[in-house]
PDB file of C-alpha atoms in Angstrom:
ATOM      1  CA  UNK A 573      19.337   0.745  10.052  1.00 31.00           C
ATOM      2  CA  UNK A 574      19.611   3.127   6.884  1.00 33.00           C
ATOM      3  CA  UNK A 575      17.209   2.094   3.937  1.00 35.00           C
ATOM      4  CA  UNK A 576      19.458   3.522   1.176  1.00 34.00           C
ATOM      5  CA  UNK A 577      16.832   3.095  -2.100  1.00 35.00           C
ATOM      6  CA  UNK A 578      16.303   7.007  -3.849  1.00 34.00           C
ATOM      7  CA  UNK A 579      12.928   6.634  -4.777  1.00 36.00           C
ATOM      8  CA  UNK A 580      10.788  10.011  -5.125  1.00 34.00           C
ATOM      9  CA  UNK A 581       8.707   9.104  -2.074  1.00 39.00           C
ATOM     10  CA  UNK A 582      11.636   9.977   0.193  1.00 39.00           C
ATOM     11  CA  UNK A 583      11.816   7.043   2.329  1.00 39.00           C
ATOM     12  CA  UNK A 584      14.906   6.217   3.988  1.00 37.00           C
ATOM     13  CA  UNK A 585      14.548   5.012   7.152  1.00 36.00           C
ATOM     14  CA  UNK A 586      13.681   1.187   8.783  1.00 39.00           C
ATOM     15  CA  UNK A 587      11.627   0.521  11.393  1.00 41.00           C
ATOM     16  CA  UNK A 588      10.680   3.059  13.971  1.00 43.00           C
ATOM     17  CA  UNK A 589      12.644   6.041  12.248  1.00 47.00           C
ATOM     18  CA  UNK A 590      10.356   5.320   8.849  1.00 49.00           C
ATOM     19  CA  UNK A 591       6.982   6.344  11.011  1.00 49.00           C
ATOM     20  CA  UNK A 592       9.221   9.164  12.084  1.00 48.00           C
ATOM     21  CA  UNK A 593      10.023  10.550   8.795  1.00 53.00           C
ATOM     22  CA  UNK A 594       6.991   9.308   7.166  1.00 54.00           C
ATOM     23  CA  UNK A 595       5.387  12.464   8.874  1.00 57.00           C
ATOM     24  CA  UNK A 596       7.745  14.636   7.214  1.00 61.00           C
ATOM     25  CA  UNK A 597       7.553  13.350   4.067  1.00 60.00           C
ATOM     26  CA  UNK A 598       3.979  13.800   4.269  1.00 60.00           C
ATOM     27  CA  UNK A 599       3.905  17.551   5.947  1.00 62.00           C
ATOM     28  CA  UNK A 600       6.731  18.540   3.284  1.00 67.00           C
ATOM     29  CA  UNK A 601       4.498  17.103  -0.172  1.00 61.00           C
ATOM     30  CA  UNK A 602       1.855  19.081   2.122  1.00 66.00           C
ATOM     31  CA  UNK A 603       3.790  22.489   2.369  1.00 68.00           C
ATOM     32  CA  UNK A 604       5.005  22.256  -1.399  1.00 70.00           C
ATOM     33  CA  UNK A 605       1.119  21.547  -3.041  1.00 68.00           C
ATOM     34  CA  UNK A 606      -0.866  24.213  -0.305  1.00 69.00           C
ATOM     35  CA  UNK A 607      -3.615  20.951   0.043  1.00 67.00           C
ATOM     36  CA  UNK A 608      -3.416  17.844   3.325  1.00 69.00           C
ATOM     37  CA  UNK A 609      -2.873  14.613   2.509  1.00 70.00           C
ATOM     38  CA  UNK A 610      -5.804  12.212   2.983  1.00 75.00           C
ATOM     39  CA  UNK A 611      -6.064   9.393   5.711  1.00 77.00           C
ATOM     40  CA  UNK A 612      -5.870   6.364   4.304  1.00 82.00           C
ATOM     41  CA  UNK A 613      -8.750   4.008   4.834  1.00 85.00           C
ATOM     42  CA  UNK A 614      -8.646   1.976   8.169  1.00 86.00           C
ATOM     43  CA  UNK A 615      -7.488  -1.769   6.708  1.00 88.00           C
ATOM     44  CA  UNK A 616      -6.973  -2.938   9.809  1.00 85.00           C
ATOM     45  CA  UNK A 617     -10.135  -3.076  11.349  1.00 85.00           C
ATOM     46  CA  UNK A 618     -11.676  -3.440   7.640  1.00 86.00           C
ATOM     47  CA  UNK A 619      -9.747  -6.933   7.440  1.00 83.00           C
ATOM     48  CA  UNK A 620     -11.681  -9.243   9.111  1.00 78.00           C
ATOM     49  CA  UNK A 621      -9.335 -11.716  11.015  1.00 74.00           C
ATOM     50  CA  UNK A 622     -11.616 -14.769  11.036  1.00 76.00           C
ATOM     51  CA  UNK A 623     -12.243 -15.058   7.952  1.00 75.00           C
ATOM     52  CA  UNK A 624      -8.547 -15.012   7.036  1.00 82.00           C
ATOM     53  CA  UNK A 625      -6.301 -16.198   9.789  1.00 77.00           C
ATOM     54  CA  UNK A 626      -7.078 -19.672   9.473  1.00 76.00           C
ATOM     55  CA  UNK A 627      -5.869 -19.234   5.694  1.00 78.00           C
ATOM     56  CA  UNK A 628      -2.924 -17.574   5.099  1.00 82.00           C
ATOM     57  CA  UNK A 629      -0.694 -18.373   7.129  1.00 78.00           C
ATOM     58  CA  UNK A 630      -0.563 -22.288   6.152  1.00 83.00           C
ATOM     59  CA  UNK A 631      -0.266 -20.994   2.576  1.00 85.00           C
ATOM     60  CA  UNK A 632       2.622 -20.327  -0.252  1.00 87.00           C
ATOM     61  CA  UNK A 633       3.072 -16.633  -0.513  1.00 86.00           C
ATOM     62  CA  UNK A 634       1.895 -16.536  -4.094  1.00 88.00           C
ATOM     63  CA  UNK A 635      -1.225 -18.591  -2.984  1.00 91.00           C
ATOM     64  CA  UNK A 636      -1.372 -16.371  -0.358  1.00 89.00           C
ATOM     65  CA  UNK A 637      -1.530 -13.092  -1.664  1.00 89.00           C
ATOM     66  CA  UNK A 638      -4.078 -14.457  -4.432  1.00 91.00           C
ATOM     67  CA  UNK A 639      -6.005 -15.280  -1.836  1.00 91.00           C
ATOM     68  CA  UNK A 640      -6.019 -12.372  -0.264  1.00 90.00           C
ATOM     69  CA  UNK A 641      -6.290 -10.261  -3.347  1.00 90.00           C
ATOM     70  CA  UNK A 642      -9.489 -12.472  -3.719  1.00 90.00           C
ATOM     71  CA  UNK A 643     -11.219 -11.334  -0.144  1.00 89.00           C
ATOM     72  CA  UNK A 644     -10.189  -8.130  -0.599  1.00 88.00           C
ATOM     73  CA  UNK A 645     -12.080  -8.073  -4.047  1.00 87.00           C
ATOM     74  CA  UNK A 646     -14.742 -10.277  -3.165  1.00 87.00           C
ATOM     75  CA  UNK A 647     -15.501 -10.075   0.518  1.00 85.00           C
ATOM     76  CA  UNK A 648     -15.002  -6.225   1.048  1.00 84.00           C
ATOM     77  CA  UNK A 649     -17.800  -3.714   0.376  1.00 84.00           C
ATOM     78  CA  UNK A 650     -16.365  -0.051   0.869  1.00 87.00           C
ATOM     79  CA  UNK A 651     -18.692   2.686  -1.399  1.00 89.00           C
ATOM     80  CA  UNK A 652     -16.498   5.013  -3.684  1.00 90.00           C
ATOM     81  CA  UNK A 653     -13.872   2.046  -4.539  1.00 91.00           C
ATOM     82  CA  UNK A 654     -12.816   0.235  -7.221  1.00 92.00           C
ATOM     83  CA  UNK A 655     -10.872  -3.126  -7.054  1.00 93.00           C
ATOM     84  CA  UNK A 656      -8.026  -4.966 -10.134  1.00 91.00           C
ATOM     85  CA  UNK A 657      -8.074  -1.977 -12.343  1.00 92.00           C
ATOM     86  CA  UNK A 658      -6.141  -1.236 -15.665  1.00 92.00           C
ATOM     87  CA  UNK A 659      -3.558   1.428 -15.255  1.00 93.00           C
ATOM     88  CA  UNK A 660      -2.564   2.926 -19.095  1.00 89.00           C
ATOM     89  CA  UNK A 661       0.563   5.341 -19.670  1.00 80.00           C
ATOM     90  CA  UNK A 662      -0.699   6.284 -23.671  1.00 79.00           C
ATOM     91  CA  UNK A 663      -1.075   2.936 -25.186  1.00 79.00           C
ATOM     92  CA  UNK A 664       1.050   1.070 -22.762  1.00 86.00           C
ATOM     93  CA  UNK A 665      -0.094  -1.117 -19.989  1.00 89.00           C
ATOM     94  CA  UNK A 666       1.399   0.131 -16.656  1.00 87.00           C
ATOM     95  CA  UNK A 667      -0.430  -2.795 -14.190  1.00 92.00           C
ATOM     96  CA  UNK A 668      -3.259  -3.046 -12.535  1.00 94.00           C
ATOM     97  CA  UNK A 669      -3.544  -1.574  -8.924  1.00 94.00           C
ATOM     98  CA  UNK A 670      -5.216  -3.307  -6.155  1.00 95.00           C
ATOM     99  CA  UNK A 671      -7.604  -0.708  -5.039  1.00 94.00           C
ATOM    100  CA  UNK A 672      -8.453   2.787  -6.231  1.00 94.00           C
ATOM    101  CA  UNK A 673     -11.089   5.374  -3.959  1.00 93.00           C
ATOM    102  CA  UNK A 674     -12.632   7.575  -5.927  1.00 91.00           C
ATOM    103  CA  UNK A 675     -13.926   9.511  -3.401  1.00 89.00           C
ATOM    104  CA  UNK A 676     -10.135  10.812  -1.953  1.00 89.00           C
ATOM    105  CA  UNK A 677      -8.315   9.832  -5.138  1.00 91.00           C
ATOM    106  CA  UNK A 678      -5.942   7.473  -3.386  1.00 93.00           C
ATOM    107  CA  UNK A 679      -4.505   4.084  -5.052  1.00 95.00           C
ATOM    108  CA  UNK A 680      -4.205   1.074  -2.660  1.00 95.00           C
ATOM    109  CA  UNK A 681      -1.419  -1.852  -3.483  1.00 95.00           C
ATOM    110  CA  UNK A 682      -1.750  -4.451  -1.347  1.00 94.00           C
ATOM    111  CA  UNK A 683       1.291  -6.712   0.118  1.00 93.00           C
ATOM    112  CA  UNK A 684       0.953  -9.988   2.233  1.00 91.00           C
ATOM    113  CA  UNK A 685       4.307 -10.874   3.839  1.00 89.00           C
ATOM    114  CA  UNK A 686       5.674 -12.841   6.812  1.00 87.00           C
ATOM    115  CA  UNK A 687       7.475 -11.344   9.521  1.00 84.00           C
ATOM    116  CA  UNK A 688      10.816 -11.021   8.075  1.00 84.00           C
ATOM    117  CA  UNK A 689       9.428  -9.280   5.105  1.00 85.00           C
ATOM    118  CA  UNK A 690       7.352  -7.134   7.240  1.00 84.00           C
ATOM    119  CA  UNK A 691      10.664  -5.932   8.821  1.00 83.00           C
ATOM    120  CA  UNK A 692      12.150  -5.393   4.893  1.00 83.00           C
ATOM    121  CA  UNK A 693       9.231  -2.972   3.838  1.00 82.00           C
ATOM    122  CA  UNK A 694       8.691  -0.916   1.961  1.00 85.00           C
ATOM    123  CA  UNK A 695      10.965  -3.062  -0.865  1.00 87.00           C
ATOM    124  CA  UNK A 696      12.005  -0.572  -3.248  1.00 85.00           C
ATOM    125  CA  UNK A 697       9.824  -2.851  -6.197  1.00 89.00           C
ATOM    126  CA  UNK A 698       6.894  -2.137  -4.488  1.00 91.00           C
ATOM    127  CA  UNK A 699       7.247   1.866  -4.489  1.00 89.00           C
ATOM    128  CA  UNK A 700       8.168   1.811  -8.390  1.00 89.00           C
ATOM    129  CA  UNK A 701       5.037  -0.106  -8.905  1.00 92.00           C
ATOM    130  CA  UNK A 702       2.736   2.450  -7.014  1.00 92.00           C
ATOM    131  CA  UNK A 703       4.663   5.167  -9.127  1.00 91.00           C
ATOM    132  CA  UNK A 704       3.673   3.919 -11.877  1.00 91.00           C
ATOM    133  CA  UNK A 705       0.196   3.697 -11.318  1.00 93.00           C
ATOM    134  CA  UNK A 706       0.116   7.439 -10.100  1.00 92.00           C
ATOM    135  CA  UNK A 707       1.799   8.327 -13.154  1.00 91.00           C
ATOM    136  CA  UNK A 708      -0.562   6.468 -14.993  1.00 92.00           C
ATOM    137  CA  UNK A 709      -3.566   7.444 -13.219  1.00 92.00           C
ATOM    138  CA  UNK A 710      -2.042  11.111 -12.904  1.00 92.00           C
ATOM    139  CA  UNK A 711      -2.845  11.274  -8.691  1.00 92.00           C
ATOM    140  CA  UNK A 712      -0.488  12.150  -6.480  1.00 89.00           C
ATOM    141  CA  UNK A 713      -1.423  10.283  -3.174  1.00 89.00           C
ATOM    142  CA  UNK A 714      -0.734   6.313  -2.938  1.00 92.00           C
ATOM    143  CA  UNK A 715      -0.315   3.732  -0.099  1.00 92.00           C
ATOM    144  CA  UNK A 716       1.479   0.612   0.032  1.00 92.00           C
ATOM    145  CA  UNK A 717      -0.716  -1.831   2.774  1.00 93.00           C
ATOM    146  CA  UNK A 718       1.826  -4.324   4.020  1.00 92.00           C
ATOM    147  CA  UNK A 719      -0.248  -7.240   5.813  1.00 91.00           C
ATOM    148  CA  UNK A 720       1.295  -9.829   7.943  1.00 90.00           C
ATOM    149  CA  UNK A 721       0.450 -13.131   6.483  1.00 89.00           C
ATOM    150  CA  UNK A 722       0.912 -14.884  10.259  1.00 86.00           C
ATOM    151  CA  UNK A 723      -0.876 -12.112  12.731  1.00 88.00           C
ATOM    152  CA  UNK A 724      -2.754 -10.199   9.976  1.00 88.00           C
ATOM    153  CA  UNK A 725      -0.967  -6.482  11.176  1.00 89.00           C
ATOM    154  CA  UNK A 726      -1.047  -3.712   8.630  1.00 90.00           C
ATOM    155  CA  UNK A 727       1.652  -1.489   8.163  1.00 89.00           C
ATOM    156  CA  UNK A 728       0.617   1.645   5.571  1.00 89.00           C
ATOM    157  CA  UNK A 729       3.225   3.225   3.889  1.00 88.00           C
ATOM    158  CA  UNK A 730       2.589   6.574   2.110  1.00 87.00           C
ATOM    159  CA  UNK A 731       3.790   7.081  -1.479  1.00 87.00           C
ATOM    160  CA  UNK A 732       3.979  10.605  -2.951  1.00 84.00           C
ATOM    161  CA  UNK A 733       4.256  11.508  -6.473  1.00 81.00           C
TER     162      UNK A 733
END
């Protein structure tokens, strides 16, 4: 299935063929800057499933991903990180990302969907937002966390500026 959106992160590919080409998205941003991409952090086994399971999937998706948003803020401890911060283009307001390490200079956004959404991702809303927080925060390495509201899987998707 052909995921036709033209975004600057090169994604076109659904399901199995995305993890295929997500490798040469990454090796090509690689080849044309001389430096590796970093490793995103490991949000699945950072996500603790019992304190969440019993939560999210009875919920709305708004209430939901607040909720989430909230654990991830509240319940999560990871040095070098900063969580809900203010991303500025000049004057203007761009968002606010969900989570920004310092220490690799990589901005998280954070997604809760059910399964059917999981099988839509990456939505093509989702990688404009993350570009505009790498504009804004002038990085060039960003990852869209897609979490499965019912079985708490995480799907990363890379997102080069």
């Amino acid at each position: 299935e052909l995921w036709t959106t033209r975004q600057r992160c090169g994604w076109r590919y659904r399901g199995y063929q995305a993890q295929h080409h997500r490798f040469e998205i990454q090796m090509d941003w690689e080849v044309e800057r001389g430096v590796s991409a970093p490793d995103p952090l490991d949000w699945q086994n950072l996500i603790r499933e019992d304190e969440l399971q019993p939560h999210l999937s009875e919920m709305s998706p708004p209430k939901a991903g607040n909720f989430f948003h909230e654990y991830l803020e509240k319940d999560l401890e990871i040095p070098g990180t900063d969580w809900e911060g203010a991303v500025r283009s000049e004057e203007e307001l761009v968002g606010r990302y969900d989570c920004y390490d310092r220490l690799d200079g990589v901005v998280y956004e954070f997604k809760t969907k059910n399964e059917s959404g999981m099988r839509r991702a990456p939505c093509s809303d989702d990688i404009s937002q993350i570009q505009g927080y790498l504009d804004g925060l002038d990085r060039d390495v960003g990852f869209l966390i897609y979490v499965n509201r019912d079985s708490l899987e995480v799907e990363e998707y890379p997102v080069f500026r």
